[in-house]
Tab-separated table of N, CA and C in Angstrom:
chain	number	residue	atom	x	y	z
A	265	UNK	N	-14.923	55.072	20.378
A	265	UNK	CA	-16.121	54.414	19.974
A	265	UNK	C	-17.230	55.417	19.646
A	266	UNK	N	-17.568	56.514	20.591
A	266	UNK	CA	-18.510	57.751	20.159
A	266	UNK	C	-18.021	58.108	19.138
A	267	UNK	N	-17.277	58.378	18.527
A	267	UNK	CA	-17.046	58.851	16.523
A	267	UNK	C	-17.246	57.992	16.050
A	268	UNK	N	-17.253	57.031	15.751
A	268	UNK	CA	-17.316	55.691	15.064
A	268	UNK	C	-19.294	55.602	15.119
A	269	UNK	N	-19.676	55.379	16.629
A	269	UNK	CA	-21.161	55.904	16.529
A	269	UNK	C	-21.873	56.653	15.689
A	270	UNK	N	-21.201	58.241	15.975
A	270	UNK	CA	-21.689	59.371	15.771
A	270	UNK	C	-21.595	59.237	13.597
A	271	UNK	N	-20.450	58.843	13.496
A	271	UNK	CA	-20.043	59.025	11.769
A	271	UNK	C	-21.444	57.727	11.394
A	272	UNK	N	-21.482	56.278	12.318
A	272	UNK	CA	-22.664	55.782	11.213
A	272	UNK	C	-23.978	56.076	11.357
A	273	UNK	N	-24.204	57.016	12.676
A	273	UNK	CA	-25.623	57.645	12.359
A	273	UNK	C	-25.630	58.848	11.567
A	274	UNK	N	-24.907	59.568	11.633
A	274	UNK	CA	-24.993	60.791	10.347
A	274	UNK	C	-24.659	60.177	8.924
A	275	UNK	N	-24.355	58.785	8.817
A	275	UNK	CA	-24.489	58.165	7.323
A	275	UNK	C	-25.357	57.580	7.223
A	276	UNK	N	-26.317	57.577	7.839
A	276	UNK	CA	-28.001	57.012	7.802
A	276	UNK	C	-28.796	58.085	7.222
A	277	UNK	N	-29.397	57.908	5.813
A	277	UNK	CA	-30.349	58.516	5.022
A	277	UNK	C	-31.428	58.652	6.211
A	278	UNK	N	-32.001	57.602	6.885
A	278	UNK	CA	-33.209	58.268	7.419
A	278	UNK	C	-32.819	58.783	8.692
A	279	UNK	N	-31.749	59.161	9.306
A	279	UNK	CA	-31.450	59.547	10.995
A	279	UNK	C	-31.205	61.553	9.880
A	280	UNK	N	-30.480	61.250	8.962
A	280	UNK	CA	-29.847	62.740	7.628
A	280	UNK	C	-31.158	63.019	7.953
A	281	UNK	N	-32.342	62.514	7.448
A	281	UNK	CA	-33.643	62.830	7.070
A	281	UNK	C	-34.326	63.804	7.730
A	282	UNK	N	-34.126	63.248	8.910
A	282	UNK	CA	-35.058	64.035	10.536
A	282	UNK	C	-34.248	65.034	10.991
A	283	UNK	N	-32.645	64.726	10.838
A	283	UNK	CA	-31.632	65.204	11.958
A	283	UNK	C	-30.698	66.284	11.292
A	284	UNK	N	-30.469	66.144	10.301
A	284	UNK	CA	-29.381	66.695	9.493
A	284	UNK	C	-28.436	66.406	10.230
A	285	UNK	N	-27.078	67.394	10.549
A	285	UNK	CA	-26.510	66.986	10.514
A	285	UNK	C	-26.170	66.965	12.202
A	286	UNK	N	-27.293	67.116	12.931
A	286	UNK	CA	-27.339	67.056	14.168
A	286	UNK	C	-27.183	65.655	15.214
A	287	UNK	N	-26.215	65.535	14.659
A	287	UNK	CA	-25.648	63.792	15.572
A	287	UNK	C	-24.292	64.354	15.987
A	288	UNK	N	-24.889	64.306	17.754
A	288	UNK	CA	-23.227	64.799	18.380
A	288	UNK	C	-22.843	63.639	19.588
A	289	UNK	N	-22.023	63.988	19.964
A	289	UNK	CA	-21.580	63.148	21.272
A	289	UNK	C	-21.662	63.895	22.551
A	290	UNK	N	-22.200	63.451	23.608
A	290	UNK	CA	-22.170	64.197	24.826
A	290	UNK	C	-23.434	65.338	24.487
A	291	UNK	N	-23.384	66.122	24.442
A	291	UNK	CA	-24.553	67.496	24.311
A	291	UNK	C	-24.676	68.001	22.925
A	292	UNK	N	-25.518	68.380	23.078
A	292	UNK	CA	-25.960	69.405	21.530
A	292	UNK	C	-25.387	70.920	21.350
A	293	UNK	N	-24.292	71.341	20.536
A	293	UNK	CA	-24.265	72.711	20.456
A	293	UNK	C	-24.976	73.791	20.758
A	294	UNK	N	-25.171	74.618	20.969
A	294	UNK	CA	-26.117	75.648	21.808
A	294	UNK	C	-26.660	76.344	20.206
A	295	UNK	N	-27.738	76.310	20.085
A	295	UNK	CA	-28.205	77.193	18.796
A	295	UNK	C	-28.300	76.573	17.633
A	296	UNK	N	-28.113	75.108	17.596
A	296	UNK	CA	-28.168	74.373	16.779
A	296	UNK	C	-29.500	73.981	15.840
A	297	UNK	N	-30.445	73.752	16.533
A	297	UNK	CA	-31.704	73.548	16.275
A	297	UNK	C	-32.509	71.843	16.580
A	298	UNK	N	-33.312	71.927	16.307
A	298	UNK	CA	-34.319	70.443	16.414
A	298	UNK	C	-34.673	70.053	15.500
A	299	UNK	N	-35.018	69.029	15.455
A	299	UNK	CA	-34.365	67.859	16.146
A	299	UNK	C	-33.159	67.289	15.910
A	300	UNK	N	-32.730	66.745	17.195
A	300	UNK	CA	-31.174	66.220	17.053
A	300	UNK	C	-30.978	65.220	18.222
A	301	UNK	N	-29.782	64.746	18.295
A	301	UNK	CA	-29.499	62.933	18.486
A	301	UNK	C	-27.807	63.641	19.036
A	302	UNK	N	-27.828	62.775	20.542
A	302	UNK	CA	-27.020	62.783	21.139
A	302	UNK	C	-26.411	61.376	21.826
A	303	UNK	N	-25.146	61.436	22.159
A	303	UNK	CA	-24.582	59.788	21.504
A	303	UNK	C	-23.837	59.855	23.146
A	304	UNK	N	-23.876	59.178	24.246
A	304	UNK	CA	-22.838	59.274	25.233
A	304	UNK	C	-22.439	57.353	25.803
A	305	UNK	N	-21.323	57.493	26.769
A	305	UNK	CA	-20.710	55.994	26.324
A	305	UNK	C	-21.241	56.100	27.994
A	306	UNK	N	-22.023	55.223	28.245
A	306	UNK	CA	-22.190	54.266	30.020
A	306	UNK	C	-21.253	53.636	30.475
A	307	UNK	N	-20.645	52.667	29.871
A	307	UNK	CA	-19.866	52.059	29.939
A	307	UNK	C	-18.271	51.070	29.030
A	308	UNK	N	-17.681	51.170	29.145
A	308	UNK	CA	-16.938	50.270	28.344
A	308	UNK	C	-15.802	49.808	28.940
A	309	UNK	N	-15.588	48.095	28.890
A	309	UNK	CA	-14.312	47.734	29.496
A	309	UNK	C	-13.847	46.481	28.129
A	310	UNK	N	-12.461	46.103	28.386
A	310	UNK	CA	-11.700	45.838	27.453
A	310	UNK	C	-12.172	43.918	27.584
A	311	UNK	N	-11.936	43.386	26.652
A	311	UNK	CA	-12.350	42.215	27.356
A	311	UNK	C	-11.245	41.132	27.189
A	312	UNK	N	-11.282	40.140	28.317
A	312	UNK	CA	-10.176	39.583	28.255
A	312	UNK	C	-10.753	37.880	28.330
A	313	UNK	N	-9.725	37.248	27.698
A	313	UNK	CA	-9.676	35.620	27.792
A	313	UNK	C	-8.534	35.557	28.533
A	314	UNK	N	-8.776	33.871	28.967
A	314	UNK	CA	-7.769	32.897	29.850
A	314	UNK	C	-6.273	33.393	29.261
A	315	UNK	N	-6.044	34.041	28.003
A	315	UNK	CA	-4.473	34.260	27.803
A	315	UNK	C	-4.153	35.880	27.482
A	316	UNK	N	-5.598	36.723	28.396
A	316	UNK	CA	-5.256	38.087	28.707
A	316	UNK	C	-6.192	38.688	27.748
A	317	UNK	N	-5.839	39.891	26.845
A	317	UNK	CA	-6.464	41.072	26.495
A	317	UNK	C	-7.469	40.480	25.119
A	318	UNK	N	-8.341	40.683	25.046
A	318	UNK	CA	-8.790	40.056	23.532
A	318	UNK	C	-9.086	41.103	22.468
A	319	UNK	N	-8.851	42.418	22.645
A	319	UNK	CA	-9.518	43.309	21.881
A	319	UNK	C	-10.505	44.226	21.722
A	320	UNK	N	-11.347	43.079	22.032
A	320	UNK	CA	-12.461	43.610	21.973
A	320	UNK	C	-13.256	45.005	23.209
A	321	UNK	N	-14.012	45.993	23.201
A	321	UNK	CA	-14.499	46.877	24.083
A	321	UNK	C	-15.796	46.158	24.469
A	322	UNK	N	-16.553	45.686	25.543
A	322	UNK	CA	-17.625	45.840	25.801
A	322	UNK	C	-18.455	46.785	26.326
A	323	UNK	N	-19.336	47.830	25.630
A	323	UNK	CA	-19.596	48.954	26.022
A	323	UNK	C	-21.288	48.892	25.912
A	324	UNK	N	-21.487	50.415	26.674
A	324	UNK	CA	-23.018	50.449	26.550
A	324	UNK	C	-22.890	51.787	26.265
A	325	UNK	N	-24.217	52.112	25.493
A	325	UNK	CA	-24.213	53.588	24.870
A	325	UNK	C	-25.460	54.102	25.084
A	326	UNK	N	-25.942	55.461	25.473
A	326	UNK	CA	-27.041	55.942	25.694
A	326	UNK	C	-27.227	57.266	24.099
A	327	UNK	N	-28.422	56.826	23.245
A	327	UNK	CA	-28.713	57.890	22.355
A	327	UNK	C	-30.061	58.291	22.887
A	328	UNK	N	-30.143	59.835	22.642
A	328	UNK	CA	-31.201	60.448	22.836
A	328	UNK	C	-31.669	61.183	21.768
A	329	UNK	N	-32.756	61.393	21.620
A	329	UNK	CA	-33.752	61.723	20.389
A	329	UNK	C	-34.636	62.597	21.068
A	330	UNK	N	-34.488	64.166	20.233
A	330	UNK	CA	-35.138	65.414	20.858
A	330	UNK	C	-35.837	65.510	19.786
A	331	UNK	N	-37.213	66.040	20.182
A	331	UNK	CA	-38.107	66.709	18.806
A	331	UNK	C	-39.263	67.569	19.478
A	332	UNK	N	-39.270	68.643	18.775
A	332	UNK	CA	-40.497	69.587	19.897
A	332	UNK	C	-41.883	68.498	20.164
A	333	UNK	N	-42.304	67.657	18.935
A	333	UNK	CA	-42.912	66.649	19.504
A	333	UNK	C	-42.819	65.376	19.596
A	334	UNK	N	-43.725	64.261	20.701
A	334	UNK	CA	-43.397	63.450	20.929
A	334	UNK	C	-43.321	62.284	19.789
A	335	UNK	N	-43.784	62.886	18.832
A	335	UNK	CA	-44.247	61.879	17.289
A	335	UNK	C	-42.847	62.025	16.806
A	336	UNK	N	-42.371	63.410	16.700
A	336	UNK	CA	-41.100	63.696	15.789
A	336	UNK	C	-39.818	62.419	16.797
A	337	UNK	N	-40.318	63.218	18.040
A	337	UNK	CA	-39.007	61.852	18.814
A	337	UNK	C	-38.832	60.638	18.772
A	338	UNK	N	-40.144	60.037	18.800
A	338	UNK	CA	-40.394	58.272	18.128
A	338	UNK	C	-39.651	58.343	16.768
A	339	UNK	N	-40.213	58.981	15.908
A	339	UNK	CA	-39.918	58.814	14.467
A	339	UNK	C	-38.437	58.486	14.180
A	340	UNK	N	-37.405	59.603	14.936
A	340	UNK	CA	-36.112	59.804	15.059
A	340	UNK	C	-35.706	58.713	15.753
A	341	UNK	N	-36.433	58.328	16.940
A	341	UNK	CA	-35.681	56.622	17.993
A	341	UNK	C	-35.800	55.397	16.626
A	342	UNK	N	-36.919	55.652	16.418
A	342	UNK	CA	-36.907	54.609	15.193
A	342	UNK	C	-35.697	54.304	14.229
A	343	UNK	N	-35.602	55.805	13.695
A	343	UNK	CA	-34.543	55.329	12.610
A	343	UNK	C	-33.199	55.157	13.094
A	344	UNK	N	-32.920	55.719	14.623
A	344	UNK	CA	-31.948	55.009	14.731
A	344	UNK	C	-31.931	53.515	15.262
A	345	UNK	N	-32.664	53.188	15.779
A	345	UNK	CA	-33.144	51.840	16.002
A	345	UNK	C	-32.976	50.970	15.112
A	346	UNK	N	-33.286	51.286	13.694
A	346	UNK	CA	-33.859	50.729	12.048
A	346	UNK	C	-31.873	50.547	12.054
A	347	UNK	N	-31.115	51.284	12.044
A	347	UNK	CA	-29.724	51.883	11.555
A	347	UNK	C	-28.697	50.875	12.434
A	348	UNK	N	-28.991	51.086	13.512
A	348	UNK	CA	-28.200	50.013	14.259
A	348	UNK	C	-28.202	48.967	14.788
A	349	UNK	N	-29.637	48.353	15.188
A	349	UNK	CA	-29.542	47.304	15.541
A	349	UNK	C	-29.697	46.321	14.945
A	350	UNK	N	-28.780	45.361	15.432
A	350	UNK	CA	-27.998	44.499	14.633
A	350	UNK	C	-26.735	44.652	13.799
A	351	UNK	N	-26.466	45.895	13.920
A	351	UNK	CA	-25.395	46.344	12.874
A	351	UNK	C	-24.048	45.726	13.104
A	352	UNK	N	-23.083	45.097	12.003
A	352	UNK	CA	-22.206	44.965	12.159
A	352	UNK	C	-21.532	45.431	10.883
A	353	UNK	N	-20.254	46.031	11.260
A	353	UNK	CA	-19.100	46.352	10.524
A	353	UNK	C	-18.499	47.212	10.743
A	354	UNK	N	-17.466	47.662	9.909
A	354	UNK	CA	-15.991	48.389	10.177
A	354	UNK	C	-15.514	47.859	11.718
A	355	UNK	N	-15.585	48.558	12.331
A	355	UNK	CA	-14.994	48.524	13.827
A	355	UNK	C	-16.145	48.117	14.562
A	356	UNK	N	-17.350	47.873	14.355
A	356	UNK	CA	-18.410	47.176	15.542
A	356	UNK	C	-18.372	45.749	14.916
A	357	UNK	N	-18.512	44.814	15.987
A	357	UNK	CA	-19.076	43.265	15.797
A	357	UNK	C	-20.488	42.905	15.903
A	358	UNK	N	-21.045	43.952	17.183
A	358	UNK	CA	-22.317	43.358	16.979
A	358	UNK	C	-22.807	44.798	17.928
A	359	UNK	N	-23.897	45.212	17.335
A	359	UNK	CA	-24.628	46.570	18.327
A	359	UNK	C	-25.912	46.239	17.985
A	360	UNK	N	-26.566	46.117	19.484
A	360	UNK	CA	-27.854	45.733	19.667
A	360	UNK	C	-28.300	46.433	21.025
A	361	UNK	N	-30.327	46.945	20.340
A	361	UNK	CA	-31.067	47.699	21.066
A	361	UNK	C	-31.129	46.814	22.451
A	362	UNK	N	-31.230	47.400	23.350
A	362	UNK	CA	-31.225	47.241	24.813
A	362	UNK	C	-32.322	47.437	25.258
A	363	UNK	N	-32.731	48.776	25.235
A	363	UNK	CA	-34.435	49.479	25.746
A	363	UNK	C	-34.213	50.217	25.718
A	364	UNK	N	-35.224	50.668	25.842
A	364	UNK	CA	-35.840	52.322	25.268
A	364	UNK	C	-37.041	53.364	26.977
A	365	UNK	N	-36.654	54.410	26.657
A	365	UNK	CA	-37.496	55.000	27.643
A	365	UNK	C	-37.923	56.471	27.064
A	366	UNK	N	-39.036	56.806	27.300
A	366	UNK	CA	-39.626	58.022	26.926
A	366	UNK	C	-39.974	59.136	27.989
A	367	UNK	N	-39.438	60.449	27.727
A	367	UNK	CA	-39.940	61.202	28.665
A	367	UNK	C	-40.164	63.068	27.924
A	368	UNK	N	-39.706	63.976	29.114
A	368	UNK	CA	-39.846	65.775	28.350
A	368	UNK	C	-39.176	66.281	29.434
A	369	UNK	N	-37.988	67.050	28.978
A	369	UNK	CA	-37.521	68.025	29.205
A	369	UNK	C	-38.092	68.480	30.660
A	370	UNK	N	-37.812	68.869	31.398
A	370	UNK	CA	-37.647	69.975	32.709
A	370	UNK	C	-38.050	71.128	31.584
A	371	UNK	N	-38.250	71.994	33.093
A	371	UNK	CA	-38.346	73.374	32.759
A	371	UNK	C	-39.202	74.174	32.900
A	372	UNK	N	-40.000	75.649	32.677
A	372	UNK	CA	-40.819	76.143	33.217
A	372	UNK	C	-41.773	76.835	31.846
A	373	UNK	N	-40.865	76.719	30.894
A	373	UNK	CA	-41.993	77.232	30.029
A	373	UNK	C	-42.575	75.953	28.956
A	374	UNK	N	-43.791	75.524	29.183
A	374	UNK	CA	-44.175	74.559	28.534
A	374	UNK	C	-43.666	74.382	26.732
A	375	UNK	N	-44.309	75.539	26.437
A	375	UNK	CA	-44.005	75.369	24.798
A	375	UNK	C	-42.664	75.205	24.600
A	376	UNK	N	-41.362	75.414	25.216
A	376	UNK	CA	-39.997	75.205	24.913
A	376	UNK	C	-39.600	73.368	25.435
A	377	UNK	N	-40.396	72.720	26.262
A	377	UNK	CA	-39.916	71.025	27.142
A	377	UNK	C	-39.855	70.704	25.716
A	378	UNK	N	-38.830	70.161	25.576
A	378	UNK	CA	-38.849	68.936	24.143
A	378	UNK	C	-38.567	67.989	24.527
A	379	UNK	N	-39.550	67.088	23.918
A	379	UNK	CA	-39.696	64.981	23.969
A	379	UNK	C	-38.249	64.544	23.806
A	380	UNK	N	-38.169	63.288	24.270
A	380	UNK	CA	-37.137	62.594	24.001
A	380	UNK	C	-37.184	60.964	24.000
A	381	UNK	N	-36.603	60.237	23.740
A	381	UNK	CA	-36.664	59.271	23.699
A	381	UNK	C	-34.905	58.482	23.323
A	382	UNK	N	-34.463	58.078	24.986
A	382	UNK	CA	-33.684	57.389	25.449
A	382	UNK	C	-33.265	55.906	24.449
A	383	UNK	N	-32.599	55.741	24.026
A	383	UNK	CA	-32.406	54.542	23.565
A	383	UNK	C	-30.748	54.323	24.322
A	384	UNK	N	-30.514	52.516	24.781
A	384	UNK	CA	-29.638	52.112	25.192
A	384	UNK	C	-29.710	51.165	24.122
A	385	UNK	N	-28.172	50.869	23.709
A	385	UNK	CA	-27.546	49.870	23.131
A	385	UNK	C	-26.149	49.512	23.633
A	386	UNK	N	-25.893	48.011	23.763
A	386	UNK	CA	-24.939	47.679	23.565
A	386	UNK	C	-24.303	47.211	22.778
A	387	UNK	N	-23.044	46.921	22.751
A	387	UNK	CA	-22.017	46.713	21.670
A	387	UNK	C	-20.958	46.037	22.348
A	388	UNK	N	-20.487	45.708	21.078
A	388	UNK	CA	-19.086	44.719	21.210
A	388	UNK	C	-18.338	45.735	19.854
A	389	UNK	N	-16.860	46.343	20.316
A	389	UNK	CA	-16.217	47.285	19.419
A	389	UNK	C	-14.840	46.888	19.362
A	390	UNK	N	-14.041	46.982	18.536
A	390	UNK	CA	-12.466	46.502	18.403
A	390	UNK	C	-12.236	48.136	17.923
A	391	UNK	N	-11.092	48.495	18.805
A	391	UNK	CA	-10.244	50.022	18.699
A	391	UNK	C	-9.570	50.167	17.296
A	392	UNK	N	-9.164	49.180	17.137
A	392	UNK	CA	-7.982	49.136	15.721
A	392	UNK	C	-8.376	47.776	14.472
């Protein structure tokens, strides 16, 4: 499900815009640069009806949105916000915003903390 994520936010003109080609799963490459969008899975279980397996994944996904500032990080939650929610097709049925949380980086040297902004979504995903 994280590739499937990761491929329709890097086919978003405005996530391209801010991010290039900085949409990963799990962590950001080391040396990569800013701003960039990181994709990890909370949860997902298979879902089943009264006559067993149905297909479908019910999952939850955490994206994060880095930008040295807190304007650049909104801007970036936005467009992925704009990109997915509500989205349906190929392999998703339905992916919808959850909530959102804002915060900065740890750390000791101020000018390096970069903003972020947490977005949760869930989804409904079919594997095949």
């Amino acid at each position: 499900m994280e590739e499937d994520l990761i491929a329709l936010m890097r086919g978003t003109a405005a996530i391209s815009a801010l991010a290039g080609d900085r949409v990963s799963a799990f962590d950001h490459p080391q040396g990569k640069g800013v701003p960039y969008v990181t994709a990890v899975t909370i949860s997902g279980a298979e879902g089943l009806t009264l006559k067993g397996r149905d297909g479908l994944t019910d999952a939850r996904a955490q994206i994060d949105c880095y930008d040295r500032t807190r304007a650049g990080a909104k801007a970036l939650a936005r467009a992925v916000i704009t990109a997915l929610h509500g989205h349906r097709g190929a392999r998703f049925r339905l992916v919808s915003h959850l909530g959102t949380r804002d915060s900065r980086e740890g750390g000791t040297n101020e000018a390096e903390r970069l903003y972020r902004v947490s977005l949760d979504f869930g989804m409904k995903w079919r594997a095949s």
